[in-house]
mmCIF file of C-alpha atoms and ligand atoms in Angstrom:
data_model
loop_
_atom_site.group_PDB
_atom_site.id
_atom_site.type_symbol
_atom_site.label_atom_id
_atom_site.label_comp_id
_atom_site.label_asym_id
_atom_site.label_seq_id
_atom_site.Cartn_x
_atom_site.Cartn_y
_atom_site.Cartn_z
ATOM 1 C CA UNK A 1 19.043 -15.241 2.785
ATOM 2 C CA UNK A 2 16.394 -12.471 3.631
ATOM 3 C CA UNK A 3 15.748 -9.341 1.673
ATOM 4 C CA UNK A 4 16.777 -6.022 3.187
ATOM 5 C CA UNK A 5 13.694 -3.841 2.702
ATOM 6 C CA UNK A 6 13.230 -0.163 3.257
ATOM 7 C CA UNK A 7 9.748 1.434 2.888
ATOM 8 C CA UNK A 8 9.968 5.157 3.088
ATOM 9 C CA UNK A 9 7.724 8.146 2.442
ATOM 10 C CA UNK A 10 8.577 11.825 2.278
ATOM 11 C CA UNK A 11 7.425 11.947 5.932
ATOM 12 C CA UNK A 12 8.949 8.861 7.631
ATOM 13 C CA UNK A 13 10.602 5.505 7.481
ATOM 14 C CA UNK A 14 7.569 3.114 7.418
ATOM 15 C CA UNK A 15 9.617 -0.072 7.687
ATOM 16 C CA UNK A 16 13.330 -1.031 7.746
ATOM 17 C CA UNK A 17 13.657 -4.743 8.173
ATOM 18 C CA UNK A 18 14.825 -8.091 6.834
ATOM 19 C CA UNK A 19 12.007 -9.935 5.191
ATOM 20 C CA UNK A 20 11.376 -13.113 3.230
ATOM 21 C CA UNK A 21 9.151 -11.764 0.401
ATOM 22 C CA UNK A 22 7.580 -8.510 -0.874
ATOM 23 C CA UNK A 23 4.514 -8.337 -2.987
ATOM 24 C CA UNK A 24 3.640 -4.934 -4.511
ATOM 25 C CA UNK A 25 0.985 -3.464 -6.914
ATOM 26 C CA UNK A 26 3.268 -2.378 -9.695
ATOM 27 C CA UNK A 27 2.112 -0.389 -12.701
ATOM 28 C CA UNK A 28 2.491 -3.591 -14.983
ATOM 29 C CA UNK A 29 0.614 -5.735 -12.454
ATOM 30 C CA UNK A 30 1.433 -7.434 -9.101
ATOM 31 C CA UNK A 31 5.022 -8.277 -8.507
ATOM 32 C CA UNK A 32 6.475 -10.781 -6.161
ATOM 33 C CA UNK A 33 9.964 -10.336 -5.005
ATOM 34 C CA UNK A 34 12.074 -13.046 -3.505
ATOM 35 C CA UNK A 35 15.780 -12.948 -2.550
ATOM 36 C CA UNK A 36 18.047 -12.621 -5.578
ATOM 37 C CA UNK A 37 15.390 -10.950 -7.646
ATOM 38 C CA UNK A 38 16.892 -9.109 -10.813
ATOM 39 C CA UNK A 39 17.317 -5.546 -10.424
ATOM 40 C CA UNK A 40 14.092 -3.478 -11.286
ATOM 41 C CA UNK A 41 12.869 0.085 -11.181
ATOM 42 C CA UNK A 42 9.211 0.518 -11.529
ATOM 43 C CA UNK A 43 6.235 2.639 -10.477
ATOM 44 C CA UNK A 44 3.704 1.571 -7.935
ATOM 45 C CA UNK A 45 -0.093 2.193 -8.266
ATOM 46 C CA UNK A 46 -2.519 2.348 -5.260
ATOM 47 C CA UNK A 47 -3.148 -0.932 -3.734
ATOM 48 C CA UNK A 48 -2.298 -3.557 -1.127
ATOM 49 C CA UNK A 49 1.408 -4.314 -0.480
ATOM 50 C CA UNK A 50 2.308 -7.492 1.530
ATOM 51 C CA UNK A 51 5.378 -8.540 3.164
ATOM 52 C CA UNK A 52 6.232 -11.900 4.429
ATOM 53 C CA UNK A 53 8.493 -12.309 7.487
ATOM 54 C CA UNK A 54 8.968 -15.662 9.252
ATOM 55 C CA UNK A 55 5.771 -16.993 7.636
ATOM 56 C CA UNK A 56 3.683 -14.062 8.641
ATOM 57 C CA UNK A 57 1.926 -11.929 6.052
ATOM 58 C CA UNK A 58 1.969 -8.234 7.000
ATOM 59 C CA UNK A 59 -0.333 -6.147 4.837
ATOM 60 C CA UNK A 60 0.197 -2.287 4.111
ATOM 61 C CA UNK A 61 -1.790 0.151 2.001
ATOM 62 C CA UNK A 62 0.219 2.025 -0.509
ATOM 63 C CA UNK A 63 -1.085 4.971 -2.643
ATOM 64 C CA UNK A 64 1.672 4.871 -5.389
ATOM 65 C CA UNK A 65 5.405 5.475 -5.585
ATOM 66 C CA UNK A 66 8.510 3.674 -6.854
ATOM 67 C CA UNK A 67 9.966 0.247 -6.286
ATOM 68 C CA UNK A 68 13.698 -0.235 -6.629
ATOM 69 C CA UNK A 69 15.221 -3.702 -6.509
ATOM 70 C CA UNK A 70 19.068 -3.753 -6.142
ATOM 71 C CA UNK A 71 21.272 -6.779 -5.597
ATOM 72 C CA UNK A 72 21.652 -5.973 -1.849
ATOM 73 C CA UNK A 73 18.358 -4.175 -0.999
ATOM 74 C CA UNK A 74 14.794 -3.307 -1.923
ATOM 75 C CA UNK A 75 13.520 0.157 -1.566
ATOM 76 C CA UNK A 76 9.894 1.365 -1.790
ATOM 77 C CA UNK A 77 9.637 5.066 -2.030
ATOM 78 C CA UNK A 78 5.916 5.563 -1.435
ATOM 79 C CA UNK A 79 3.636 8.471 -1.759
ATOM 80 C CA UNK A 80 1.906 7.153 1.404
ATOM 81 C CA UNK A 81 2.116 3.749 3.031
ATOM 82 C CA UNK A 82 0.399 2.464 6.273
ATOM 83 C CA UNK A 83 0.643 -0.922 7.959
ATOM 84 C CA UNK A 84 -2.903 -2.230 8.415
ATOM 85 C CA UNK A 85 -2.990 -1.512 12.216
ATOM 86 C CA UNK A 86 -1.999 2.109 11.488
ATOM 87 C CA UNK A 87 -4.905 2.691 9.295
ATOM 88 C CA UNK A 88 -7.816 4.880 10.879
ATOM 89 C CA UNK A 89 -10.683 3.188 9.358
ATOM 90 C CA UNK A 90 -13.236 6.051 10.193
ATOM 91 C CA UNK A 91 -11.014 8.438 8.605
ATOM 92 C CA UNK A 92 -10.750 6.379 5.534
ATOM 93 C CA UNK A 93 -14.576 5.854 5.484
ATOM 94 C CA UNK A 94 -14.985 9.677 5.701
ATOM 95 C CA UNK A 95 -12.489 10.241 2.862
ATOM 96 C CA UNK A 96 -14.429 7.627 0.757
ATOM 97 C CA UNK A 97 -17.720 9.576 1.373
ATOM 98 C CA UNK A 98 -16.133 12.878 0.646
ATOM 99 C CA UNK A 99 -14.738 11.395 -2.718
ATOM 100 C CA UNK A 100 -18.011 9.927 -3.700
ATOM 101 C CA UNK A 101 -19.858 13.189 -3.032
ATOM 102 C CA UNK A 102 -17.345 15.041 -5.085
ATOM 103 C CA UNK A 103 -17.809 12.631 -7.896
ATOM 104 C CA UNK A 104 -21.675 13.154 -7.827
ATOM 105 C CA UNK A 105 -21.230 16.947 -8.388
ATOM 106 C CA UNK A 106 -20.436 18.562 -11.737
ATOM 107 C CA UNK A 107 -16.824 19.229 -11.444
ATOM 108 C CA UNK A 108 -13.754 20.056 -13.603
ATOM 109 C CA UNK A 109 -11.723 17.156 -15.026
ATOM 110 C CA UNK A 110 -9.030 17.927 -12.538
ATOM 111 C CA UNK A 111 -11.409 17.758 -9.592
ATOM 112 C CA UNK A 112 -12.878 14.494 -10.866
ATOM 113 C CA UNK A 113 -9.408 12.998 -11.285
ATOM 114 C CA UNK A 114 -8.477 14.145 -7.722
ATOM 115 C CA UNK A 115 -11.760 12.619 -6.287
ATOM 116 C CA UNK A 116 -11.180 9.365 -8.239
ATOM 117 C CA UNK A 117 -7.618 9.178 -6.773
ATOM 118 C CA UNK A 118 -8.874 9.995 -3.313
ATOM 119 C CA UNK A 119 -11.625 7.228 -3.582
ATOM 120 C CA UNK A 120 -8.962 4.649 -4.784
ATOM 121 C CA UNK A 121 -6.723 5.523 -1.666
ATOM 122 C CA UNK A 122 -9.675 5.367 0.609
ATOM 123 C CA UNK A 123 -10.833 1.926 -0.736
ATOM 124 C CA UNK A 124 -7.401 0.513 -0.484
ATOM 125 C CA UNK A 125 -7.122 1.610 3.142
ATOM 126 C CA UNK A 126 -10.530 0.166 4.047
ATOM 127 C CA UNK A 127 -9.679 -3.169 2.422
ATOM 128 C CA UNK A 128 -6.246 -3.271 4.124
ATOM 129 C CA UNK A 129 -7.757 -2.227 7.497
ATOM 130 C CA UNK A 130 -10.312 -5.005 7.291
ATOM 131 C CA UNK A 131 -7.641 -7.538 6.613
ATOM 132 C CA UNK A 132 -6.146 -6.851 9.998
ATOM 133 C CA UNK A 133 -9.353 -8.418 11.434
ATOM 134 C CA UNK A 134 -9.342 -11.533 9.234
ATOM 135 C CA UNK A 135 -5.601 -12.056 9.370
ATOM 136 C CA UNK A 136 -4.542 -15.527 8.622
ATOM 137 C CA UNK A 137 -7.540 -16.284 6.469
ATOM 138 C CA UNK A 138 -6.333 -14.311 3.456
ATOM 139 C CA UNK A 139 -3.823 -15.019 0.843
ATOM 140 C CA UNK A 140 -1.960 -12.700 -1.473
ATOM 141 C CA UNK A 141 -3.730 -13.925 -4.528
ATOM 142 C CA UNK A 142 -7.124 -12.868 -3.068
HETATM 143 P P1 LIG B 201 -7.652 12.270 4.014
HETATM 144 O O1 LIG B 201 -8.649 13.171 3.314
HETATM 145 O O2 LIG B 201 -8.301 11.444 5.231
HETATM 146 O O3 LIG B 201 -6.325 13.024 4.465
HETATM 147 P P2 LIG B 201 -6.061 11.272 1.741
HETATM 148 O O4 LIG B 201 -6.243 10.149 0.981
HETATM 149 O O5 LIG B 201 -6.294 12.683 1.123
HETATM 150 O O6 LIG B 201 -7.188 11.141 3.005
HETATM 151 P P3 LIG B 201 -3.326 11.174 1.811
HETATM 152 O O7 LIG B 201 -2.913 12.523 1.104
HETATM 153 O O8 LIG B 201 -3.215 9.903 0.939
HETATM 154 O O9 LIG B 201 -4.665 11.280 2.515
HETATM 155 O O10 LIG B 201 -2.411 10.959 3.111
HETATM 156 C C1 LIG B 201 -1.952 12.078 3.954
HETATM 157 C C2 LIG B 201 -1.340 11.572 5.142
HETATM 158 O O11 LIG B 201 -2.154 10.997 6.052
HETATM 159 C C3 LIG B 201 -0.299 10.458 4.789
HETATM 160 O O12 LIG B 201 0.725 10.492 5.782
HETATM 161 C C4 LIG B 201 -1.008 9.072 5.072
HETATM 162 O O13 LIG B 201 -0.224 8.038 5.496
HETATM 163 C C5 LIG B 201 -2.013 9.513 6.308
HETATM 164 N N1 LIG B 201 -3.324 8.945 6.143
HETATM 165 C C6 LIG B 201 -4.276 9.250 5.225
HETATM 166 N N2 LIG B 201 -5.488 8.523 5.521
HETATM 167 C C7 LIG B 201 -5.136 7.731 6.679
HETATM 168 C C8 LIG B 201 -6.000 6.821 7.450
HETATM 169 N N3 LIG B 201 -7.209 6.426 7.029
HETATM 170 N N4 LIG B 201 -5.323 6.170 8.381
HETATM 171 C C9 LIG B 201 -4.028 6.540 8.626
HETATM 172 N N5 LIG B 201 -3.354 7.405 8.084
HETATM 173 C C10 LIG B 201 -3.804 8.021 6.969
#
């Protein structure tokens, strides 16, 4: 029995598919969801999200949002979500540099928080984009 999974953002449906497992960065730690998981509603933090379909691990970068597990479906309402092969590595590298520069300057608490959040998003995207290249050699626990 597969899991009906929808990954949506305000902009688009990122994925709508039947999958075997979902692993997400939830606010309380990583969470693995298998079929018949108990209902859950929780927040997501920036990190790597993995789905498993027919034995293949498919990595995504997610920048936060919500996870809802219902008896008949799992919904991920993400701030942003990109599959590894959708990530523009050069853009993420630029975002990382901009965030690091902003953190070196003397800024307001709000600006520091925004730069830290941007840095986290960029680092997650870079890590996930790089997983695309060493696909098959990584495991969820790494
Ligand atoms: P940037 O400064 O490059 O826009 P950001 O972290 O501020 O980075 P977000 O606000 O998280 O960007 O995302 C804005 C939109 O752009 C979202 O739709 C997100 O999926 C997409 N996006 C952001 N960075 C990348 C990237 N490196 N590759 C592909 N899509 C990206």
